[in-house]
Each structure stands twice: as C-alpha cells, then as structure tokens.
XYZ file of C-alpha atoms in Angstrom:
447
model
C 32.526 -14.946 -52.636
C 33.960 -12.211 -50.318
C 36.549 -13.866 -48.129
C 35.876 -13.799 -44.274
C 38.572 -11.882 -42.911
C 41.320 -13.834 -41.070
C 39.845 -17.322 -40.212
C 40.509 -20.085 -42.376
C 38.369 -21.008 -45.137
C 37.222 -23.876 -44.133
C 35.931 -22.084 -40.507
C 34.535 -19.411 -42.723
C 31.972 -21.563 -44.816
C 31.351 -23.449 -41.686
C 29.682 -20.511 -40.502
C 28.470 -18.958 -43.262
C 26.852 -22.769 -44.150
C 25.424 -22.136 -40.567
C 24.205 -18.514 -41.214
C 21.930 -19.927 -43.739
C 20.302 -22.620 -41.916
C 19.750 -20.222 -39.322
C 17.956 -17.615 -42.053
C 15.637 -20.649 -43.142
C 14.318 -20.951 -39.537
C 13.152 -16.957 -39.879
C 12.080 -17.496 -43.207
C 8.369 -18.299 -42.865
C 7.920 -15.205 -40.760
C 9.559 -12.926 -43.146
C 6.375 -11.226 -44.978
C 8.171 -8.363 -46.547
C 7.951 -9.278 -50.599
C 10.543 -6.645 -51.262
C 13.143 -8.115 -48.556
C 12.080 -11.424 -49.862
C 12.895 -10.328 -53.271
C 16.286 -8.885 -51.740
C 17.612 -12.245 -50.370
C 15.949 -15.037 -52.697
C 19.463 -16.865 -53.602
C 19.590 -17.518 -49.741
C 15.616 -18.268 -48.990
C 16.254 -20.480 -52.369
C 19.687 -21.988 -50.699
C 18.246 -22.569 -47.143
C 15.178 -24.519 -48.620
C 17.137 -26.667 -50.766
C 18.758 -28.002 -47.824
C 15.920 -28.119 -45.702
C 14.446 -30.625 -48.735
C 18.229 -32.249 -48.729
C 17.592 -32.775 -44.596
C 14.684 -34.112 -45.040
C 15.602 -36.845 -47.155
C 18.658 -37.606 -45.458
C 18.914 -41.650 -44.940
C 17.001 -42.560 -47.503
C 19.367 -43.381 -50.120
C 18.045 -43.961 -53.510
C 14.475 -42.974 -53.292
C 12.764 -44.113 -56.831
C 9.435 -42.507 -56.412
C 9.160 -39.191 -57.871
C 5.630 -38.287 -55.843
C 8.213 -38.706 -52.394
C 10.254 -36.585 -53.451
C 7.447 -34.118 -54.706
C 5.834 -34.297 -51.000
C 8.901 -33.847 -49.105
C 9.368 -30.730 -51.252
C 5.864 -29.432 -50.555
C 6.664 -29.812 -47.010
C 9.790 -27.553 -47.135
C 7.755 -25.372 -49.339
C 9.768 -25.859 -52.705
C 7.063 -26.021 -55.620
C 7.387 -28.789 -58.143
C 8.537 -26.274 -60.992
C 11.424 -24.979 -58.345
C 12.268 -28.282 -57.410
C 13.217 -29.676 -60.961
C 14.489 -26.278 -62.802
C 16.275 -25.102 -59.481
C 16.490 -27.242 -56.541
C 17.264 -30.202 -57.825
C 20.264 -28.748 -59.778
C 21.810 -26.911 -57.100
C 22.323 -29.587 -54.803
C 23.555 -32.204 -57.610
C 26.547 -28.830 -58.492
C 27.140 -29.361 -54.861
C 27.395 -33.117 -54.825
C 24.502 -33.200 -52.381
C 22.359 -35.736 -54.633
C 22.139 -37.161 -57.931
C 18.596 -37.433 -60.278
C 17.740 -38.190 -63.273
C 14.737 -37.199 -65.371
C 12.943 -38.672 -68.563
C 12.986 -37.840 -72.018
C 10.011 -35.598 -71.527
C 12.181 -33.577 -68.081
C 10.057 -35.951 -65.464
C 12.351 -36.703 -62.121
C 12.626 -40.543 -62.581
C 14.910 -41.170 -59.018
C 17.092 -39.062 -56.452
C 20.075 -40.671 -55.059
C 21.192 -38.338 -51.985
C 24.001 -38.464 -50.250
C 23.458 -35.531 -47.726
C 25.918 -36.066 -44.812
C 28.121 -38.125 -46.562
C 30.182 -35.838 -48.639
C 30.328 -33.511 -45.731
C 28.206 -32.468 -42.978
C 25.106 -30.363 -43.399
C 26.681 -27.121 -42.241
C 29.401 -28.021 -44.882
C 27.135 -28.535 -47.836
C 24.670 -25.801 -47.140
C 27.805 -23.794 -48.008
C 28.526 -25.262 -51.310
C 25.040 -24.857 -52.194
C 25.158 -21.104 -51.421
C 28.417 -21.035 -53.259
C 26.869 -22.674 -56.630
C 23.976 -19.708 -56.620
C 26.101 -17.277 -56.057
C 24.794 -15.238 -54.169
C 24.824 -10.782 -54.072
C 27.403 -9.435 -51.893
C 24.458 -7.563 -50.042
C 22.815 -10.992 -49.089
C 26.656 -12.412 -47.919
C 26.619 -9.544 -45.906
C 23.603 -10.274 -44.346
C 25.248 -14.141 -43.471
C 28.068 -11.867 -41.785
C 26.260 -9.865 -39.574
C 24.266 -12.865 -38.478
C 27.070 -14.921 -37.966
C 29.064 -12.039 -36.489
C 25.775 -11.430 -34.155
C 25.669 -15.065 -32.936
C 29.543 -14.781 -31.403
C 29.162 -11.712 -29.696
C 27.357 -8.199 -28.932
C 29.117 -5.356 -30.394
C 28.438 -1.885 -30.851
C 26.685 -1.235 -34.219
C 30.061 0.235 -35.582
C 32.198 -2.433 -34.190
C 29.999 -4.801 -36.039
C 29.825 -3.114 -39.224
C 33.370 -3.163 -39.400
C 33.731 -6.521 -39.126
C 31.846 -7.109 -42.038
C 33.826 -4.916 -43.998
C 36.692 -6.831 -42.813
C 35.211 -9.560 -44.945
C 36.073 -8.172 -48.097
C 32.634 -6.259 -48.378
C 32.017 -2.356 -48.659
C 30.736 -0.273 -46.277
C 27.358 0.065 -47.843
C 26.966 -3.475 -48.597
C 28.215 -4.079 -44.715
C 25.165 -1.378 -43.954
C 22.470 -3.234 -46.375
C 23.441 -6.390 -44.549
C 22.931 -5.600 -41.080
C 19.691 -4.157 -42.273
C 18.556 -6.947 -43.629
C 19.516 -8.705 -40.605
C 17.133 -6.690 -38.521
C 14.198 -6.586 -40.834
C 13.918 -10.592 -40.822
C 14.348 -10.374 -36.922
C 17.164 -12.413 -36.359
C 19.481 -9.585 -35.208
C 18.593 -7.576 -32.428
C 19.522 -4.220 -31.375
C 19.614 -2.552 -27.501
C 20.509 0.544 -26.446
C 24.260 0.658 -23.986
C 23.588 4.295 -21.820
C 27.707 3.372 -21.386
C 28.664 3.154 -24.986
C 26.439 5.958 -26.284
C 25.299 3.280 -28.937
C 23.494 0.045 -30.004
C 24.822 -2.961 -29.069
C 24.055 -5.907 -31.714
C 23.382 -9.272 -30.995
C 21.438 -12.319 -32.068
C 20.002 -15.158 -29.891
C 22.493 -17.639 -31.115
C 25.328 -15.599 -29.082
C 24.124 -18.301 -26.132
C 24.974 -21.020 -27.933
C 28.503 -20.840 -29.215
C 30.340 -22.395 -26.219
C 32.286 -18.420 -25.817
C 31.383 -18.275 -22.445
C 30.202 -21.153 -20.391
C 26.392 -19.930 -19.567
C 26.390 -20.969 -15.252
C 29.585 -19.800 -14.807
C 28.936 -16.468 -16.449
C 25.684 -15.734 -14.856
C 27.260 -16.242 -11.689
C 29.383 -13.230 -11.860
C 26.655 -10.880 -12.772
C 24.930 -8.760 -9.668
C 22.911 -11.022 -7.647
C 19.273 -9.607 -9.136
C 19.978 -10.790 -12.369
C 22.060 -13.766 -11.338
C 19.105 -15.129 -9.722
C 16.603 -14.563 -12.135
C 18.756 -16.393 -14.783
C 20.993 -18.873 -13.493
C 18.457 -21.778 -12.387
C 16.597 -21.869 -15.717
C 19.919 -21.730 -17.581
C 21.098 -24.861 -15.481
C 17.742 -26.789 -15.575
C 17.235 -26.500 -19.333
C 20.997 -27.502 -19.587
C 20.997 -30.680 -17.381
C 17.228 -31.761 -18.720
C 16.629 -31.066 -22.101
C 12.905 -31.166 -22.725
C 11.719 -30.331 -19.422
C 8.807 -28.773 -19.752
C 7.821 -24.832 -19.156
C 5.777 -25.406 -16.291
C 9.111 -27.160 -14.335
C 11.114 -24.646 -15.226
C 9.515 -22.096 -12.603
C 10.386 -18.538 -11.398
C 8.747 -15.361 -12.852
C 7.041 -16.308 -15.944
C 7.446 -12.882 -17.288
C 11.439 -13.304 -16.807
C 11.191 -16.942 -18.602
C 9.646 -15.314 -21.444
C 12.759 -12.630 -21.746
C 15.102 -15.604 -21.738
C 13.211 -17.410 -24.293
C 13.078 -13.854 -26.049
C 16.640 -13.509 -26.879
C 17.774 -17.172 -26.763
C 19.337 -17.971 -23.573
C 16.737 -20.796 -23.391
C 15.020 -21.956 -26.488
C 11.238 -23.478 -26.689
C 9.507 -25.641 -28.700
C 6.067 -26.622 -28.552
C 4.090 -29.674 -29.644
C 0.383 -28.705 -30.240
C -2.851 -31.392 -30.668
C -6.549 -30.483 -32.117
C -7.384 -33.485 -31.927
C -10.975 -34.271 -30.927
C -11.116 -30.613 -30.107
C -8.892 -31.008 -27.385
C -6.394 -27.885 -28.348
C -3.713 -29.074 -25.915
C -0.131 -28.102 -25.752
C 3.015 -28.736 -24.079
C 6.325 -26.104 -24.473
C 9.237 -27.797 -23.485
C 12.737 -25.786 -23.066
C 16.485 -26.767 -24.196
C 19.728 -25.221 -23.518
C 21.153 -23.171 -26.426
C 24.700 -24.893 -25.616
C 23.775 -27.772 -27.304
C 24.836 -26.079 -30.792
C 28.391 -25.955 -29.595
C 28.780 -29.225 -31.174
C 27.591 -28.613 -34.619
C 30.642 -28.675 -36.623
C 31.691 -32.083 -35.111
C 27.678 -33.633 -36.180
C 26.209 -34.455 -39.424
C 22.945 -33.003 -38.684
C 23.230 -29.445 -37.443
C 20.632 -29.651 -34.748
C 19.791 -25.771 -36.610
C 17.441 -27.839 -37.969
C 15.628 -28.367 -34.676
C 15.179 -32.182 -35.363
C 16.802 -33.463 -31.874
C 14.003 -31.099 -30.662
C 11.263 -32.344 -33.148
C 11.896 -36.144 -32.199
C 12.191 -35.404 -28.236
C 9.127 -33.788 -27.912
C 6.927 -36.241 -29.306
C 7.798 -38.491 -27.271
C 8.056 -36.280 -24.183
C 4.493 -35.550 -25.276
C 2.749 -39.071 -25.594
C 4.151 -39.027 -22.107
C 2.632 -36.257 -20.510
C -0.393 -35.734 -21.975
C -2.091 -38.617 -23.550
C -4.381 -40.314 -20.685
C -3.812 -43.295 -18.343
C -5.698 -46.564 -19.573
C -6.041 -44.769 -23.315
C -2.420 -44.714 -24.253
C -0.356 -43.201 -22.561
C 3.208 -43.901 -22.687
C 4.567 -45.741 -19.494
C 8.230 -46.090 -21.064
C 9.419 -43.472 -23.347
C 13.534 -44.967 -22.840
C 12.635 -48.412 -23.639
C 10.575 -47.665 -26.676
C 13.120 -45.219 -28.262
C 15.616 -48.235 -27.438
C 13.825 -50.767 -29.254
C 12.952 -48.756 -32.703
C 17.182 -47.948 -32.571
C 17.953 -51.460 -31.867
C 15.474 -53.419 -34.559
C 14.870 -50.657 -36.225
C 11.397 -50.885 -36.309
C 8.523 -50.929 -33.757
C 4.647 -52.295 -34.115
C 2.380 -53.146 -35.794
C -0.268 -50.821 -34.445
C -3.447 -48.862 -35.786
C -2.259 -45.851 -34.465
C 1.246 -45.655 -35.773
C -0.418 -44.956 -39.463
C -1.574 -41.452 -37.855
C 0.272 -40.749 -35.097
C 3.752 -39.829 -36.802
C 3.124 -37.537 -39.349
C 5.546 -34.807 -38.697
C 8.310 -36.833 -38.389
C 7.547 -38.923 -41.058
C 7.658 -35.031 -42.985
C 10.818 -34.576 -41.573
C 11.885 -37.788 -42.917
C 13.168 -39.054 -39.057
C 10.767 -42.479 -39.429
C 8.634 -44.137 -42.206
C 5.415 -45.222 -42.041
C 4.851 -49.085 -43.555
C 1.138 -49.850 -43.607
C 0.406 -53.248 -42.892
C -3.091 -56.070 -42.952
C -5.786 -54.810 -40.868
C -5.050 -51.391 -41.083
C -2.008 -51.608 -38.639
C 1.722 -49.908 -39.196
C 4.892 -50.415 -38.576
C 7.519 -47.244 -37.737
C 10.656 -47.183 -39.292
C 13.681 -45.612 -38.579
C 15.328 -43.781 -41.171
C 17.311 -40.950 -39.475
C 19.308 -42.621 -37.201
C 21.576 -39.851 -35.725
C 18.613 -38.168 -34.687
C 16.921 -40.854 -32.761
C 20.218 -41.668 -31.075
C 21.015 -38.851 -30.308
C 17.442 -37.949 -28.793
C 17.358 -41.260 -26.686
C 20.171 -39.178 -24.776
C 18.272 -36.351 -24.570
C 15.589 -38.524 -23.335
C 17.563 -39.971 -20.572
C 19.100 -36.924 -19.210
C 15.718 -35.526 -19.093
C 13.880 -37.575 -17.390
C 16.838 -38.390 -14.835
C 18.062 -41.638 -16.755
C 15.612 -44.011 -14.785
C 16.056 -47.629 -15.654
C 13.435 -48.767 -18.351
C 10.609 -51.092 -18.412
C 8.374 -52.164 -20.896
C 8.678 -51.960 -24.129
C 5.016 -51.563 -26.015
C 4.604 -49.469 -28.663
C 3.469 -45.750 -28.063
C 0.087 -44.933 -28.507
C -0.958 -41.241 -28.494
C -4.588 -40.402 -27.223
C -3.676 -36.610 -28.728
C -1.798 -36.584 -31.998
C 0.608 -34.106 -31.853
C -0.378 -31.820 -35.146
C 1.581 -28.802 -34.543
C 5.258 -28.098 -33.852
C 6.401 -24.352 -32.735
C 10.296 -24.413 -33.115
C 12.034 -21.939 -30.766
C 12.021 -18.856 -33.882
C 9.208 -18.634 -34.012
C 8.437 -18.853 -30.348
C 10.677 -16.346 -29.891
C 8.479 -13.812 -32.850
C 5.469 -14.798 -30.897
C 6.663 -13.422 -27.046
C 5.860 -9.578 -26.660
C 8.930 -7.621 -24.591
C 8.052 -6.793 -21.106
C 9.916 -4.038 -20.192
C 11.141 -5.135 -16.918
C 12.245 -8.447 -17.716
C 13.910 -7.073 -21.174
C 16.133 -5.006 -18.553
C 17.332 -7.739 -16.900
C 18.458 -9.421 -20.088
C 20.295 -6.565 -21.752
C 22.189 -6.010 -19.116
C 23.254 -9.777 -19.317
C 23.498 -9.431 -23.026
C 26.011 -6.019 -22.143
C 28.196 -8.005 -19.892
C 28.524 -10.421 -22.447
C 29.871 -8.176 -24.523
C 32.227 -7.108 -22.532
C 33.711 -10.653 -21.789
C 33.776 -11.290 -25.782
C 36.228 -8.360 -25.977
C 38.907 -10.727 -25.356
C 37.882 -12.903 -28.414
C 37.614 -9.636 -30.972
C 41.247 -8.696 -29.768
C 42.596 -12.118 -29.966
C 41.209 -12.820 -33.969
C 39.119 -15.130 -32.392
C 36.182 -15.849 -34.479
C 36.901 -12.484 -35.742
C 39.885 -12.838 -37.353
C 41.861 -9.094 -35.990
C-alpha cells in the first residue's frame, strides 16, 4: 500500500481502517454503477466488516442459514459471502470457517474485536484485497477531509504526500465528492475551495463549545446551544433541541450534530422520532472495540429512547428505560414476553440481542453485544439527566420501530438553505484556520 506520509504506521491504518467504515455508511446511496465499479475492493472491504460487526459476540456460530441472514442484512450475497467474504476476513484473522466436501459453510468461529479492534481489522481486510492506488486515494482525502478544511490544493498535496501521484491524488478526491462524503465551499479570502467532510467535528482537534464561542456573535448563537445540548444529552430528541429549524438542519448538514431516526408503520401509524448526538463522541474510537462508525451506540439508544416517547400510556409504554437496560446487562437476559419475538428485529440484525422463543409464544432477549449495551446505558443516563430508576418490567412497544435513518443518510436527505449554509461555512472557514497549527506541526498530517 502507499505509505501515509509521516505518521506512524500503526496511526496510518487506524485511519485508513476508519476511512472505510466511514465509505460503507455512504455506500447504499452511491447509485453511480461506474463509480461503484471504480471502488469495489473498498464497497467489498467495508461490507465484510459490516457482516464481521454484526456477528461480533457470538463466538462459534454453527448454523450456516445465521450466517447467510446476517449477510443478507449487510447486503453480501451468498455466492460473495463464501468465494469472497468469507476468505478475506479469515487472511485477516477476523474469523475462521469451514465448509464441506461439496464447498457448503459448515460453522464460523469469529473473533472480531479480539485480535484487534474494528478500526484495526477493517485495515487488514483492505490490506488482503489490495486495493488500486486510486481507491487508497480516495481513503486519503476522506480521512484528510475529516481532520481539517483545506484548500483543494493544500489537500491534494497531502495525498501526494502519501506516496500517491498527482493524478491518482486528483481521481481520489473525485471520488470523494461523487459518493458525497467530501464537501466542497467556496473561501472569497482564499480565491479557492475549501474541502472538508462532516467527520472534521468529531476528531477532538478543536473542542466544539469552546470554538464556537470565539466566532462573531451571529453565528455563535445560532450554533453553540445545539452543539452543547446534543453533547451533554445524547439522544435528545429534535424537537428539544430548538432554535431555527432551518439552522438545525445546516448543522445536521455538514455534521456538527448528527441524527438518527427510528421510524414505525405499524398499524398505519407512520410515526417517527429523530434524535441528535454530538459528533465528539468518535474521539474515542481508537481506544473502543466497536467504532461507534458503525452507528450501533446510536441504533441501541434510540430504541429505547423510542418505546419511551412514543408508545402510549396503559398500552406499553416504557416507564423505566435505566432500569430495564440495567437488568438485560446484569442477567443478561430480560422476559419472557409476546412482544419481545417482534419488537427487536433490527437489533437482533445488527446482532446487539438474540431473540429465544419460548412456550406460549413468549421470548426472551438476549444480550450478545455487550459493549454496546453498556455503553448505551450511559448514553441513556446522561440523556435523560441520570434520574434514579424504578421498575424494572420488560419493555413493551405499542409502535415497533421498523426503520432506522443513520445520520448519512440524514444528512443526503436535508436540501441546503442558503442562509443557514452561510452560517456554517463560515464556521467550517474558521476551522480551517485554527487547524493550520496542526498541518504545520505534522500533526495528523505528518509535515
């Protein structure tokens, strides 16, 4: 692979590992079949571990048809999955399988997070498919984008820096653009574009409050209290957040907040619930085993958050969010109930819980992913102001969440409003000028 300039290698595939799980977010909205085409080794590594995520905690799983379902649900056909998948992440000592004298997968033995985080393996994947200098240069500019705006030369260059040419440097950023993950504004100052990608909020570089309090007070205003609510209360919905909506949407447009929403048909009732995190809480994804990338922390939280809020008094509804988290991470298991067998589905997808049917047409809920669930019961505390818990019944959804937005595509589904976008860039242009420091001191830029 082409080296990455002056940071160690081990910093290097970090990010790079990152770069890919980021690309996998973007990749059902990428519709181009030629720029499809272009970038398949990463598309093919980013859904390997997406399949590898999913069946994280299960350990030896001996049921071929699992393993075929989790696949379908990270859209990996069966014929991938055995002659391209599957291979890849055993060369990366992701898993181990075995198949039958006639090529049938008998069993899959993963050990995803074990023999390095997520971020770390993703890497080796990409490494073992080896992968076209144009597509590396595409990982570049997006993990180039996500540590700060440059101009559209500076950037270039430091792709080249990488050990890449100049036209694979310019096929990269290109590609970077046409899956929408890079963005581009226009600096009247610089005479140029100024490159970024939503990520930039999110890499600790500048600390988010303090920064927006040094900007002029229109955009300081407009910024700074939805920054600091979706930072202390992760999850709180859209409709807490406040201020002008059309401002909101700008923030969610380029990342400074991100959204997800949780969507039910159920009955016909089409309701829906966006709630909004902080972007800062990827600063520690090199230290976790689960890159929260992946938007599971998210995925988990807002279930919950949404049995809560919108399932009806006397049908349902859950009273105690805390103390039901508590008690599937401390027995690891809650029920039996009838409406735990449909209640659960996309996290049982995700493989975050399983699904145990019982007599009588009840079901237990299992907990599988561990890290997750812990790690969303303090989410769940901060936001919902840590009050003490109460009873302990198992949820029971009147609306079964169907439908889960993550904040990419929420972002591809805002439209730019003109005003509001001003108000951004020139956030996004002070930014840039603060990450100066870090492009002149090699730091993550390596000159």
């Amino acid at each position: 692979m082409a080296n990455s300039g002056h940071a160690s290698p081990h910093v290097s595939q970090r990010r790079l590992g990152r770069a890919v799980l980021f690309l996998q977010q973007q990749a059902s909205m990428i519709t181009d079949n030629v720029v499809r085409a272009d970038i398949g080794t990463l598309l093919l590594a980013g859904a390997a571990m997406e399949l590898a995520s999913r069946l994280k905690g299960l350990r030896r799983i001996d049921s071929a048809e699992l393993v075929r379902q989790f696949a379908r649900q990270s859209g990996v056909p069966e014929i991938q999955l055995v002659g391209q998948i599957l291979p890849a992440l055993k060369r990366a000592d992701v898993l181990d399988y075995a198949l039958d004298s006639d090529g049938n997968l008998t069993h899959v033995e993963e050990f995803v997070g074990v023999t390095g985080s997520i971020i770390a393996q993703t890497f080796r994947v990409l490494d073992t498919l080896g992968p076209r200098n144009e597509e590396l240069a595409l990982l570049h500019s997006i993990e180039i984008a996500s540590w700060a705006p440059l101009t559209k030369t500076q950037h270039l260059d430091q792709i080249v820096r990488r050990g890449l040419t100049e036209a694979e440097a310019e096929s990269g950023f290109k590609y970077s653009v046409a899956v929408a993950i890079n963005r581009r504004i226009n600096s009247t100052e610089l005479n140029e574009q100024v490159v970024f990608n939503p990520h930039v909020w999110g890499t600790g570089q500048v600390q988010i409050a303090s920064f927006l309090r040094d900007l002029p007070p229109n955009e300081r205003d407009a910024l700074l209290g939805i920054c600091e609510v979706s930072t202390k209360r992760p999850g709180t919905t859209l409709e807490r957040v406040g201020g002008n909506s059309a401002i909101v949407s700008s923030a969610r447009k380029v990342g400074l907040i991100q959204a997800a929403t949780v969507k039910s048909s159920a009955g016909g009732t089409n309701l829906s619930q966006t709630y909004v995190f902080s972007p800062l809480i990827q600063t520690d994804d090199d230290q976790a085993t689960t890159t929260e990338a992946l938007h599971l922390r998210k995925l988990f939280l807002a279930h919950i958050l949404f049995g809560q809020e919108k399932a009806q008094l006397g049908l349902g509804r859950i009273t105690d969010p805390v103390a039901i988290v508590r008690k599937l991470l401390n027995t690891g298991s809650i029920g039996p109930a009838t409406n735990i067998r449909t209640d659960y589905h996309m996290l049982e997808a995700h493989g975050v819980v399983r699904v145990e049917e019982s007599a009588g047409g009840r079901a237990f809920l299992k907990l599988i992913k561990e890290d997750i669930v812990r790690d969303g019961l303090d989410w769940l505390n901060a936001s919902l102001g840590n009050f003490p818990g109460g009873s302990a019944d198992v949820p029971k959804l009147e609306h079964v969440p169907g439908i889960f937005i993550h904040p990419e595509r929420d972002r591809s589904m805002l439209p730019d409003d003109a005003a509001s976008h001003e108000i951004v860039s020139s956030a996004v242009l002070e930014l840039r000028k603060e990450a100066q420091r870090a492009v002149r001191h090699q730091s993550p830029f390596g000159r």
